[in-house]
PDB file of C-alpha atoms and ligand atoms in Angstrom:
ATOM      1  CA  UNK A   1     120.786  83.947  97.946  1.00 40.00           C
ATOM      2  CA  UNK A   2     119.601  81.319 100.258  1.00 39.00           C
ATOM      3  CA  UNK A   3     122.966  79.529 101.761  1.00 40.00           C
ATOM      4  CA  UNK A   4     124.848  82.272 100.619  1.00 52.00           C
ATOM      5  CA  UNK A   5     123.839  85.306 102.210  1.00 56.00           C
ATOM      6  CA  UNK A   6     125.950  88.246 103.031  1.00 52.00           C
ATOM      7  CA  UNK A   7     127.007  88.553 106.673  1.00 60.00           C
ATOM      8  CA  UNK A   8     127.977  92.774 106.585  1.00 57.00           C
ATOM      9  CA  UNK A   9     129.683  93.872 109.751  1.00 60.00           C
ATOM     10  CA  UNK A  10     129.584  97.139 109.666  1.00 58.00           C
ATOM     11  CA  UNK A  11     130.174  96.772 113.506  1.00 51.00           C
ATOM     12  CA  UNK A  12     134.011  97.358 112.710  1.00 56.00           C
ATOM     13  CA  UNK A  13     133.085 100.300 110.812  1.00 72.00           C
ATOM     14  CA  UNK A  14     133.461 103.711 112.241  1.00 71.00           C
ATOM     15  CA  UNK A  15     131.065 106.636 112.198  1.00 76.00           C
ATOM     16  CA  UNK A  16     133.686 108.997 110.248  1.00 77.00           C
ATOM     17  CA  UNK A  17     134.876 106.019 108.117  1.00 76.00           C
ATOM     18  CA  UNK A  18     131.247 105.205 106.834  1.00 75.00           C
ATOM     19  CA  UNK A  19     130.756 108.725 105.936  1.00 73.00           C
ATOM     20  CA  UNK A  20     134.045 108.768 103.913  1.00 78.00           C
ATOM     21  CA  UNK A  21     134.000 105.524 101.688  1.00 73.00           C
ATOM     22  CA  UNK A  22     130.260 104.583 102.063  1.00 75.00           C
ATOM     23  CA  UNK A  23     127.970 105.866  98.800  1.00 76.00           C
ATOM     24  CA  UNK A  24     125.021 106.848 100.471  1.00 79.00           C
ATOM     25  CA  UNK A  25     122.536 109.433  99.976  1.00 82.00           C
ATOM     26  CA  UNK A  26     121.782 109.547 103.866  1.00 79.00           C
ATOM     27  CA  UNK A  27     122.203 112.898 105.680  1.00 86.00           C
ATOM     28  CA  UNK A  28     121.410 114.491 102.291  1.00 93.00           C
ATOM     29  CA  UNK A  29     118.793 117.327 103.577  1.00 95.00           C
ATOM     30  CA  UNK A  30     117.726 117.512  99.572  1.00 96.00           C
ATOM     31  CA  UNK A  31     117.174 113.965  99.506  1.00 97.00           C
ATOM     32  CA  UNK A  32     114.991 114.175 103.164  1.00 97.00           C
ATOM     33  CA  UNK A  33     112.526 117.180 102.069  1.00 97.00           C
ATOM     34  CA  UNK A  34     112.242 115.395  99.109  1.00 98.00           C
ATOM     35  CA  UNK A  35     110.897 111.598 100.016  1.00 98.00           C
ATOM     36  CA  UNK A  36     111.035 111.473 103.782  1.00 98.00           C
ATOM     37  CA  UNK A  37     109.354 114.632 104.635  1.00 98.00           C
ATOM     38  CA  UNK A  38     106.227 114.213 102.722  1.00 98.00           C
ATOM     39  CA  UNK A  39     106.047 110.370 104.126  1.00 98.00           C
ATOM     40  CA  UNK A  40     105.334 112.711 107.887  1.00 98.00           C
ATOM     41  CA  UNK A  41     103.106 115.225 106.435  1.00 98.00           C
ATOM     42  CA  UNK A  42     101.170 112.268 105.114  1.00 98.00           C
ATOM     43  CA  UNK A  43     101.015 110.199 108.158  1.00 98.00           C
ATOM     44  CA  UNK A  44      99.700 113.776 110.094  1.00 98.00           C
ATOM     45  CA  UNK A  45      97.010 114.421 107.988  1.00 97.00           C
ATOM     46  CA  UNK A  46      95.971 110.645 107.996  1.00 96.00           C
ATOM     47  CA  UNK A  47      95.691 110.784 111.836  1.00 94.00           C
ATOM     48  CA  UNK A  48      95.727 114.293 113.059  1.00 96.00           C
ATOM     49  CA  UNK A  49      96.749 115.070 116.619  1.00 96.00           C
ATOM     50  CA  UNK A  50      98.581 112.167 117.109  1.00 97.00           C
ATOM     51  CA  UNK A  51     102.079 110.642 117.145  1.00 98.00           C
ATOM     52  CA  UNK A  52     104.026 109.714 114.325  1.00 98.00           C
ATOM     53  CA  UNK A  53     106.105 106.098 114.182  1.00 98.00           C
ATOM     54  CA  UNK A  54     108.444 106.534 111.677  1.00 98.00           C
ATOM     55  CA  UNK A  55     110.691 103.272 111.159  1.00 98.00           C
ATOM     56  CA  UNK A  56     114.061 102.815 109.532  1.00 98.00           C
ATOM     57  CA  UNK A  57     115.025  99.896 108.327  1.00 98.00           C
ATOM     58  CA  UNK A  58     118.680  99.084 108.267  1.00 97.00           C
ATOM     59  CA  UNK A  59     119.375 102.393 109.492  1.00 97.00           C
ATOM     60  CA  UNK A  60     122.862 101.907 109.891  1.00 95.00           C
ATOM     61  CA  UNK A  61     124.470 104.696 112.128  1.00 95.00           C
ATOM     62  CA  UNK A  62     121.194 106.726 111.907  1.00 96.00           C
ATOM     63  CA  UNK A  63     121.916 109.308 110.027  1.00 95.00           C
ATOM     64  CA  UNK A  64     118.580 109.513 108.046  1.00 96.00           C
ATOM     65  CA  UNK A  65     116.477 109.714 111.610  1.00 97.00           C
ATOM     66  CA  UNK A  66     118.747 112.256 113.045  1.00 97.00           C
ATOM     67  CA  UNK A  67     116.581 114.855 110.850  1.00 97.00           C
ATOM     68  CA  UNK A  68     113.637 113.892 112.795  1.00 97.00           C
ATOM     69  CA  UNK A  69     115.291 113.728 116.370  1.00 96.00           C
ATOM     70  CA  UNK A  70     113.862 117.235 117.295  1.00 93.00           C
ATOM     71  CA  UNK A  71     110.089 117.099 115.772  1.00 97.00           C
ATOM     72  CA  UNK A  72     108.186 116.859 118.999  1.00 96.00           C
ATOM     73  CA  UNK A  73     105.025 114.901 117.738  1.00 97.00           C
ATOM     74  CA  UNK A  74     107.326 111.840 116.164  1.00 98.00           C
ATOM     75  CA  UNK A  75     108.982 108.918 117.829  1.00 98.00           C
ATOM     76  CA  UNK A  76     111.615 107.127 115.673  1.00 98.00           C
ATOM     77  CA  UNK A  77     112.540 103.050 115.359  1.00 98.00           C
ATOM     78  CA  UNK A  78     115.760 102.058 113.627  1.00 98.00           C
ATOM     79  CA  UNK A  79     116.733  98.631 112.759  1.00 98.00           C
ATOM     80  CA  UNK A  80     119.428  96.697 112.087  1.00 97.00           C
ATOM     81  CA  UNK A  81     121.328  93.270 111.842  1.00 95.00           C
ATOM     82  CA  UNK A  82     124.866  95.254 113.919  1.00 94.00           C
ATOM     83  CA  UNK A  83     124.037  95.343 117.394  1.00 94.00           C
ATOM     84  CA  UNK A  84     127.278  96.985 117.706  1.00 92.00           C
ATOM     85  CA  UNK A  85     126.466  99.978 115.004  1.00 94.00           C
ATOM     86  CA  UNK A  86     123.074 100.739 117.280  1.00 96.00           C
ATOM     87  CA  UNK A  87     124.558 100.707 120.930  1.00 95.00           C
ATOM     88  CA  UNK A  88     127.300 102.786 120.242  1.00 94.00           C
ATOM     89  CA  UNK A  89     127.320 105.478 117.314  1.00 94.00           C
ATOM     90  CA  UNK A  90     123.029 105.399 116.476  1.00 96.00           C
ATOM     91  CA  UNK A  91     122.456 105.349 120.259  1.00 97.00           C
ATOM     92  CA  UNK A  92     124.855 108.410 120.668  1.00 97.00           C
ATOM     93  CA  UNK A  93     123.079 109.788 117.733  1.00 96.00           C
ATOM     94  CA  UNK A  94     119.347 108.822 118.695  1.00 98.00           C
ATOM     95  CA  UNK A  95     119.423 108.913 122.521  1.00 97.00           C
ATOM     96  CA  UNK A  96     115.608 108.567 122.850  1.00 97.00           C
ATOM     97  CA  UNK A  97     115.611 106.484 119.570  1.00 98.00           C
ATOM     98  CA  UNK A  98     113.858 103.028 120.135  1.00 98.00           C
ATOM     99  CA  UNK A  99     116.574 100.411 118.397  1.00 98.00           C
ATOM    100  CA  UNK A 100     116.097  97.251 117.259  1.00 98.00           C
ATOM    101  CA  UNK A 101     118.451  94.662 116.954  1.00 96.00           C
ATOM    102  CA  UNK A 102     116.873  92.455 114.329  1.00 96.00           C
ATOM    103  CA  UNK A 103     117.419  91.114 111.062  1.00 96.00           C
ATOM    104  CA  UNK A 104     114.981  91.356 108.625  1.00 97.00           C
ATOM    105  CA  UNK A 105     115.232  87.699 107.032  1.00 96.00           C
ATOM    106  CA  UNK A 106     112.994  86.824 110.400  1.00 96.00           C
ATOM    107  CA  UNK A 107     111.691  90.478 111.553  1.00 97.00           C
ATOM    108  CA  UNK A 108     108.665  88.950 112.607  1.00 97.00           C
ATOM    109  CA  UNK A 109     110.486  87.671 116.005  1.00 96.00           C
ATOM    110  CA  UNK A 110     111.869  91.512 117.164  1.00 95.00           C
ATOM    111  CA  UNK A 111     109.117  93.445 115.786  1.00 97.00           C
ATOM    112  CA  UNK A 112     105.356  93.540 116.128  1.00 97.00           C
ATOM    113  CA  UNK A 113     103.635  94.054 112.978  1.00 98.00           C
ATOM    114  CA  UNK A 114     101.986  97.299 111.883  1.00 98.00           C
ATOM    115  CA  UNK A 115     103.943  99.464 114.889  1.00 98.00           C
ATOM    116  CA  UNK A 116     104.904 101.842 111.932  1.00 98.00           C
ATOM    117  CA  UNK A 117     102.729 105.157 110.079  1.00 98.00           C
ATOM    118  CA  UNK A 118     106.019 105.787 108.219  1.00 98.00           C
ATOM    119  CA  UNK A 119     108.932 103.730 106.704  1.00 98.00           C
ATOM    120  CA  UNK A 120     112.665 104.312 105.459  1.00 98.00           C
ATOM    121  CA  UNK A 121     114.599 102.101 103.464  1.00 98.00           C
ATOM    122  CA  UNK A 122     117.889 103.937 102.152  1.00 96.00           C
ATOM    123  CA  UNK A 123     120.294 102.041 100.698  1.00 94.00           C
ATOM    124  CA  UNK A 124     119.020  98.820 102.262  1.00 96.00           C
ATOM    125  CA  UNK A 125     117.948  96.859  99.436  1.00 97.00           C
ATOM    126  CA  UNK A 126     121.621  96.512  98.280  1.00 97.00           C
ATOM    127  CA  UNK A 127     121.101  93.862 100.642  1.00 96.00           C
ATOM    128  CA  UNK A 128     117.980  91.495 101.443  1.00 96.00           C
ATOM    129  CA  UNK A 129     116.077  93.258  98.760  1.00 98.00           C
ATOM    130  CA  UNK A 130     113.246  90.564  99.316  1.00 98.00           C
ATOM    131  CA  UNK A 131     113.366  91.175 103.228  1.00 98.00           C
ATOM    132  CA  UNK A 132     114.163  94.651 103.336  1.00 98.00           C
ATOM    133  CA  UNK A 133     110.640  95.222 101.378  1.00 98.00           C
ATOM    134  CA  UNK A 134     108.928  92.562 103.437  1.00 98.00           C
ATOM    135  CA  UNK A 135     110.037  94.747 106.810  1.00 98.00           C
ATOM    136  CA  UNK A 136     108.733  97.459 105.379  1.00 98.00           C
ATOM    137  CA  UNK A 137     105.551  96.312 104.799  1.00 98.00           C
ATOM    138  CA  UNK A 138     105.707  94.038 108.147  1.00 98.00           C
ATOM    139  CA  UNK A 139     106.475  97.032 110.160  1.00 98.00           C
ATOM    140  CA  UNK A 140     104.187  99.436 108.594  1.00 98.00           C
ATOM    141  CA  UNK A 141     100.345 100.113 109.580  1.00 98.00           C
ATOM    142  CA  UNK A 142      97.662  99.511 106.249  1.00 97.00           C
ATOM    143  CA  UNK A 143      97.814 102.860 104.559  1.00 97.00           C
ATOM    144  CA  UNK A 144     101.620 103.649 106.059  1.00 98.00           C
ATOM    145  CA  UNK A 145     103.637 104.549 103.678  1.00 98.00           C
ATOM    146  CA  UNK A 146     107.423 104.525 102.616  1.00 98.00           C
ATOM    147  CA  UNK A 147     110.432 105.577 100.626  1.00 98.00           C
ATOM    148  CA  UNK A 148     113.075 103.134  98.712  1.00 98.00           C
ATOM    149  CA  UNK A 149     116.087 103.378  96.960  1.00 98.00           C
ATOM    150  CA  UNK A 150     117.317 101.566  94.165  1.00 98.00           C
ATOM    151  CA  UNK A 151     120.797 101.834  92.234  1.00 97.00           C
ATOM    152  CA  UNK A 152     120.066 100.671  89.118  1.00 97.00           C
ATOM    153  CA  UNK A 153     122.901  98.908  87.328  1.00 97.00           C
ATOM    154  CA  UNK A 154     122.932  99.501  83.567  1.00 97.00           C
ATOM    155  CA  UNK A 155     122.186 103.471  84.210  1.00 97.00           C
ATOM    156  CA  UNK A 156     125.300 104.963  82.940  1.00 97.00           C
ATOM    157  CA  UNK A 157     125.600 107.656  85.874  1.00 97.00           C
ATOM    158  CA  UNK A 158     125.900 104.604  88.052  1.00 96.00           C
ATOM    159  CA  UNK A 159     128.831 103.025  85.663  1.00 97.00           C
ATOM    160  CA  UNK A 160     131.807 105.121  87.402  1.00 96.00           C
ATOM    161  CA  UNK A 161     130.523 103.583  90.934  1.00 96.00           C
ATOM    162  CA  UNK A 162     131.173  99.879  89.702  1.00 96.00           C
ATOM    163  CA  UNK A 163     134.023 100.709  87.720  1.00 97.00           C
ATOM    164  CA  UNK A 164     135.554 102.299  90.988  1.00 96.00           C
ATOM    165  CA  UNK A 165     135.144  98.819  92.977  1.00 96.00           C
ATOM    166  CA  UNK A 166     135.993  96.843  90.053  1.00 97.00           C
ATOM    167  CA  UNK A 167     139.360  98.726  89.857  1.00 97.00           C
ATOM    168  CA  UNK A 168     140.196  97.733  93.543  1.00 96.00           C
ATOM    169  CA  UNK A 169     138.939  94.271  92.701  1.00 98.00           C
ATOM    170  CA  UNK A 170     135.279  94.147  93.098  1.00 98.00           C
ATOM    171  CA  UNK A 171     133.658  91.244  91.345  1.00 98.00           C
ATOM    172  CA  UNK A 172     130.676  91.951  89.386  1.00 98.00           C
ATOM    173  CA  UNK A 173     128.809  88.580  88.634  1.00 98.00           C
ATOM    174  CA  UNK A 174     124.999  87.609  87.908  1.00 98.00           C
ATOM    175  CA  UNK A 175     123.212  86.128  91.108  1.00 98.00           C
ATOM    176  CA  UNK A 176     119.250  85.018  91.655  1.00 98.00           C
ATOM    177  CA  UNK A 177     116.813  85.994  94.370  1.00 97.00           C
ATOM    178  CA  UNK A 178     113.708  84.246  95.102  1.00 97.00           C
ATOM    179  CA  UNK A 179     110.540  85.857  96.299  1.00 98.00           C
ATOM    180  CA  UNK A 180     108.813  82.748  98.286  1.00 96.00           C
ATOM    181  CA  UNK A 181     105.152  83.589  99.503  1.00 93.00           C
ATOM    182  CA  UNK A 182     102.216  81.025  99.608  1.00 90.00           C
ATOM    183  CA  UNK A 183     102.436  78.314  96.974  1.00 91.00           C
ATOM    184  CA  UNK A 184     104.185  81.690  94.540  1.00 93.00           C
ATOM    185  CA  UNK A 185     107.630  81.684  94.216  1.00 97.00           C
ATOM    186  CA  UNK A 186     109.627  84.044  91.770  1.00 98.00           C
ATOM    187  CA  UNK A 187     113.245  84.549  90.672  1.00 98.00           C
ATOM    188  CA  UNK A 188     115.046  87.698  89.676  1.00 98.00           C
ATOM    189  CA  UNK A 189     118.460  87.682  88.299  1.00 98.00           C
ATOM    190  CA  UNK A 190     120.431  90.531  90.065  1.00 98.00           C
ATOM    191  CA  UNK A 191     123.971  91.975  89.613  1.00 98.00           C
ATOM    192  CA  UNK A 192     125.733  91.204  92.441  1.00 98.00           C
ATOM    193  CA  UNK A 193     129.120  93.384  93.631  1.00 97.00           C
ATOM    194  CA  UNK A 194     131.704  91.038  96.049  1.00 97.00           C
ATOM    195  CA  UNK A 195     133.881  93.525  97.918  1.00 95.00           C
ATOM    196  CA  UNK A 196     135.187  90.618  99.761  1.00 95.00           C
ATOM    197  CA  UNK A 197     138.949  90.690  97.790  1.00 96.00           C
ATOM    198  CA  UNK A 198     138.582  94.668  97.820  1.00 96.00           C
ATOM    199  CA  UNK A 199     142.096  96.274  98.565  1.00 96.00           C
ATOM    200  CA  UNK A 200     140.572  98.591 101.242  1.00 94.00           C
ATOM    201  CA  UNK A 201     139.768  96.333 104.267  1.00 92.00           C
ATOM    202  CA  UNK A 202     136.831  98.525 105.394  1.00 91.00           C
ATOM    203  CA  UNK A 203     135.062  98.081 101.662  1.00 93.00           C
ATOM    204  CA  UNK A 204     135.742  94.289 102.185  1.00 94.00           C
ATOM    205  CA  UNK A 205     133.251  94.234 105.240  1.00 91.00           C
ATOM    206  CA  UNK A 206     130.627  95.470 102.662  1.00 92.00           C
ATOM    207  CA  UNK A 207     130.838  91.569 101.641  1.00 94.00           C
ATOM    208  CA  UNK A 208     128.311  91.185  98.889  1.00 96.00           C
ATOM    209  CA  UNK A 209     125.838  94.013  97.489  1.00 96.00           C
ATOM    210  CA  UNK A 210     122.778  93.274  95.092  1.00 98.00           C
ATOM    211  CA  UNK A 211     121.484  95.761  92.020  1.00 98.00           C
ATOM    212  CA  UNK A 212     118.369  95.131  89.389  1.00 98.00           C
ATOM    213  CA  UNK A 213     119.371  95.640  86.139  1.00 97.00           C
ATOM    214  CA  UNK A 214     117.851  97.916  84.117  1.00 96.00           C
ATOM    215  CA  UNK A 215     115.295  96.757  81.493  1.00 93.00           C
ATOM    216  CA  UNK A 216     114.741 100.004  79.563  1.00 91.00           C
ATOM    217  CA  UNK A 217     118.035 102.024  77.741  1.00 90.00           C
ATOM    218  CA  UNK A 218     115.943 105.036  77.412  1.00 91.00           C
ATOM    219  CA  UNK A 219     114.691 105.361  81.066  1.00 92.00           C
ATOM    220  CA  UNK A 220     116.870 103.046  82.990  1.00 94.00           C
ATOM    221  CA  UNK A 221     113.760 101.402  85.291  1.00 95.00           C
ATOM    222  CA  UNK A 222     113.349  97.923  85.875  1.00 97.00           C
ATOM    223  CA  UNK A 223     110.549  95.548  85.357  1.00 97.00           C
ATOM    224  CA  UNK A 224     112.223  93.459  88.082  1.00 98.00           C
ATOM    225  CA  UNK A 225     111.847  96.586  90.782  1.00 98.00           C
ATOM    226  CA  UNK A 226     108.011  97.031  89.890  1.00 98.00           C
ATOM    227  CA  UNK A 227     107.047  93.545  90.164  1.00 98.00           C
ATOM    228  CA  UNK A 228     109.141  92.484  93.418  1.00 98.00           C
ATOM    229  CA  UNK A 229     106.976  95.974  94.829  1.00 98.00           C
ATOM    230  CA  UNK A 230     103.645  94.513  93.466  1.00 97.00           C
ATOM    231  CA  UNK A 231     104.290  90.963  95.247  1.00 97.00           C
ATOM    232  CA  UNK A 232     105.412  92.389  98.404  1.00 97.00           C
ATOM    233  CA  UNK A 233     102.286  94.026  98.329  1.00 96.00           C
ATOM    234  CA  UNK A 234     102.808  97.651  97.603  1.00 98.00           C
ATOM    235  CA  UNK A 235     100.847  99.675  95.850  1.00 98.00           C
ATOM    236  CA  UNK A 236     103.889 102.462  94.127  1.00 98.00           C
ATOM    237  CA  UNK A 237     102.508 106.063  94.781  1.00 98.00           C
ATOM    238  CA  UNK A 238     105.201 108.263  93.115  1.00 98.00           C
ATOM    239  CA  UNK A 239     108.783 107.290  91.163  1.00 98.00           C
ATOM    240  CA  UNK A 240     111.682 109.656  90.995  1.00 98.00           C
ATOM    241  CA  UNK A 241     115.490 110.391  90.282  1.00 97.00           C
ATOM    242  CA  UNK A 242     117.851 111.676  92.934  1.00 97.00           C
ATOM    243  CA  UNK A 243     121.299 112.626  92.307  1.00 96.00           C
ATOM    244  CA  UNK A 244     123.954 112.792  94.642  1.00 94.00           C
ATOM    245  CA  UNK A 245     127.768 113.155  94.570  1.00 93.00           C
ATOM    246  CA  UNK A 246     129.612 109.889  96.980  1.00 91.00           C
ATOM    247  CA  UNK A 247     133.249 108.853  97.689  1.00 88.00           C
ATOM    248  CA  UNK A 248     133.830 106.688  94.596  1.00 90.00           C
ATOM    249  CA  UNK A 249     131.154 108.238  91.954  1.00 94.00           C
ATOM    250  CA  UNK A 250     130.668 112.435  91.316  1.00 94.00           C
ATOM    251  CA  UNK A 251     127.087 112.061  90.566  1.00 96.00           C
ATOM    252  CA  UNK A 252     124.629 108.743  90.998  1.00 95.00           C
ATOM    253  CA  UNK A 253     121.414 108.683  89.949  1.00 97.00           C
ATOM    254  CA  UNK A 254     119.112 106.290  92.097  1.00 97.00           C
ATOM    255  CA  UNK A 255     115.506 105.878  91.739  1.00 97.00           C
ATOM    256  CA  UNK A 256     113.119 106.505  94.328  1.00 98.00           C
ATOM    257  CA  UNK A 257     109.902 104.835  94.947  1.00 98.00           C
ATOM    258  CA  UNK A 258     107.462 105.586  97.328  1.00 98.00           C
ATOM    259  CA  UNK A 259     104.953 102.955  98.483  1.00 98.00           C
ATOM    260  CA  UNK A 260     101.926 102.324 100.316  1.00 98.00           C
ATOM    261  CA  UNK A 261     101.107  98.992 102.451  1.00 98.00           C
ATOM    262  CA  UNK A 262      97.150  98.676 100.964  1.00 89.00           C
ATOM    263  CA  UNK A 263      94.504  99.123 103.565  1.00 80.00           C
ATOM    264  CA  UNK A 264      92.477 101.591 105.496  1.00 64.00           C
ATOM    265  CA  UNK A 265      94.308 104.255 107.114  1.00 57.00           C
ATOM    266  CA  UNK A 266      92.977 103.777 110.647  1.00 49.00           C
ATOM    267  CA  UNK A 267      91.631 107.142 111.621  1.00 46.00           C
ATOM    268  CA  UNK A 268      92.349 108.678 115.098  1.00 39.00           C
ATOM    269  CA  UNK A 269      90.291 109.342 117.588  1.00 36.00           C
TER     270      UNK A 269
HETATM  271  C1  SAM B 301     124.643 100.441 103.136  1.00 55.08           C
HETATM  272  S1  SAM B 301     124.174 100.405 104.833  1.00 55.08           S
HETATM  273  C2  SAM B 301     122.890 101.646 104.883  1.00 55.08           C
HETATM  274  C3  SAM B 301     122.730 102.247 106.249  1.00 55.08           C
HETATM  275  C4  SAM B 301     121.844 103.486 106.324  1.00 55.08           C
HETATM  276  N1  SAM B 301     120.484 103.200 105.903  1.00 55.08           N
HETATM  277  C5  SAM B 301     122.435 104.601 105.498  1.00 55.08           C
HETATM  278  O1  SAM B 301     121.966 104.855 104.383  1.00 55.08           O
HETATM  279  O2  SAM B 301     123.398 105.203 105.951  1.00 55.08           O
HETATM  280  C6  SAM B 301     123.241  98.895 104.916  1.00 55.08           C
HETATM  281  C7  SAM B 301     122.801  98.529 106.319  1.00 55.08           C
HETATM  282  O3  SAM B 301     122.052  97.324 106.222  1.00 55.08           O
HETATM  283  C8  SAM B 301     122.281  96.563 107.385  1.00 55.08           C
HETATM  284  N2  SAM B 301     121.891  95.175 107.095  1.00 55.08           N
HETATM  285  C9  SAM B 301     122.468  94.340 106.207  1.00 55.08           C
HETATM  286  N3  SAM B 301     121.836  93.156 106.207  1.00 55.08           N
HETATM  287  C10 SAM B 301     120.811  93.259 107.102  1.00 55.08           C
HETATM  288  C11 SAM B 301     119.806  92.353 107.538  1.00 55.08           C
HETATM  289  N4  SAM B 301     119.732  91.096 107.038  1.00 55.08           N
HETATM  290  N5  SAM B 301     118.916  92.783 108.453  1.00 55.08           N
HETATM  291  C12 SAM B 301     118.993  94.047 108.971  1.00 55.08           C
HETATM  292  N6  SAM B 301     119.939  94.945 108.593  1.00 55.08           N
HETATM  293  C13 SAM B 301     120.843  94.553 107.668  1.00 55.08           C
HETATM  294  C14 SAM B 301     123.761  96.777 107.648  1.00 55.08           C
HETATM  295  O4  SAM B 301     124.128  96.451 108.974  1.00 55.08           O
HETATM  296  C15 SAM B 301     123.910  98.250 107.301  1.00 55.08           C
HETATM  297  O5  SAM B 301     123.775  99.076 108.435  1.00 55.08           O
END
């Protein structure tokens, strides 16, 4: 989407009216026993005795880290392209929190690499997908490991959300990403969703939203999600289903990867 990216200012959003209209599976305790505790238990027994860095990439208001605010042995990053968002509602949220300012198209200049044993991405990929997995694995030590979400268009239990935007005039049109490492450069061909002529003017500053397709009618994965993992350099350690009930769909099904950066997990000392 080079040239055309989406500019979301979710700065004019507030707390209470993210939580009504936004579809996300954050501050779901099923959801966070389910990937994002195992992602700590992991990163304990891989270095036992020490501190945890878990990192959340476009972490929004914070929700997802508030879960971990009161474990004692973990200190928590979030990240995000609204400055506003962190200094007000995730700082409120995360008082001792470290926040990060920082988009992920160029992460690289706010964040050293490797500061992270764990990583969050939850609903992130709807935007950046490309960068949002390359922040990930930026941010993340060799052998940290993460958990993803993807909506996958195509899945029928995901057909009432984009019929519910397309009613209040959501466009739904076909849009290309490129993956660009090296001399290797790969296109996928996404669905995108334009709130931008949305009747609700908070949905509007959701600007433009990206979903892979599925490739498979029986299972509803795609092809697309597996390789953009394998060239970001993840190696995919377990794929699942969550289902959650949001403002403008009773029950979504999004898949949920977790991933490992390859390399040794340092050991502590
Ligand atoms: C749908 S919200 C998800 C927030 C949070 N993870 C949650 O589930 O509640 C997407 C977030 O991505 C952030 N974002 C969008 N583009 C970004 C970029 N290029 N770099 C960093 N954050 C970005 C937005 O500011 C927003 O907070």
């Amino acid at each position: 989407m080079k040239g055309n990216s989406p500019r979301p200012d979710y700065g004019a959003l507030s707390g209470a009216a993210y939580s009504s209209k936004i579809n996300t599976p954050a501050k779901n305790p099923d959801y966070f026993r389910k990937f994002h505790l195992p992602l700590l238990e992991a990163a304990r027994a891989d270095r036992p005795g020490q501190r945890v860095v878990v990192a959340d990439v476009a972490c929004g208001h914070g929700y997802e880290l508030e879960f971990m605010r009161g474990f004692l042995d973990v200190d928590l990053i979030g990240v995000d392209i609204s400055a506003r968002v962190l200094q007000t509602s995730t700082r409120e949220r995360l008082p001792d929190a470290r926040l990060i300012a920082a988009d992920v198209r160029c992460i690289g200049k706010s964040v050293d690499a490797g500061v992270a044993d764990a990583g969050i991405a939850l609903n992130a990929v709807v935007y950046e997908p490309v960068h949002m997995l390359g922040a990930l694995m930026h941010m993340l030590r060799p052998g940290g490991r993460c958990a993803v979400n993807f909506r996958i268009f195509g899945n029928p239990y995901n057909d009432a959300f984009y019929e519910y935007y397309a009613r209040q005039g959501g466009k739904i049109s076909d849009v290309g990403i490129t993956f660009e490492r090296g001399g290797m450069r790969e296109t996928f061909v996404l669905k995108q969703l334009d709130y931008r002529e949305c009747t609700d003017p908070d949905i509007r500053k959701l600007d433009r939203q990206l979903y892979f397709t599925s490739s498979d009618d029986r299972t509803y994965r795609s092809t697309d999600v597996l390789r953009l993992i394998e060239l970001t350099g993840f190696q995919v350690l377990g794929e699942d289903t969550f289902h959650f009930s949001s403002p403008a769909n009773p029950d979504n099904e999004i898949l949920v990867y977790t991933l490992q950066k390859q390399g040794q997990a340092a050991t502590g000392t």
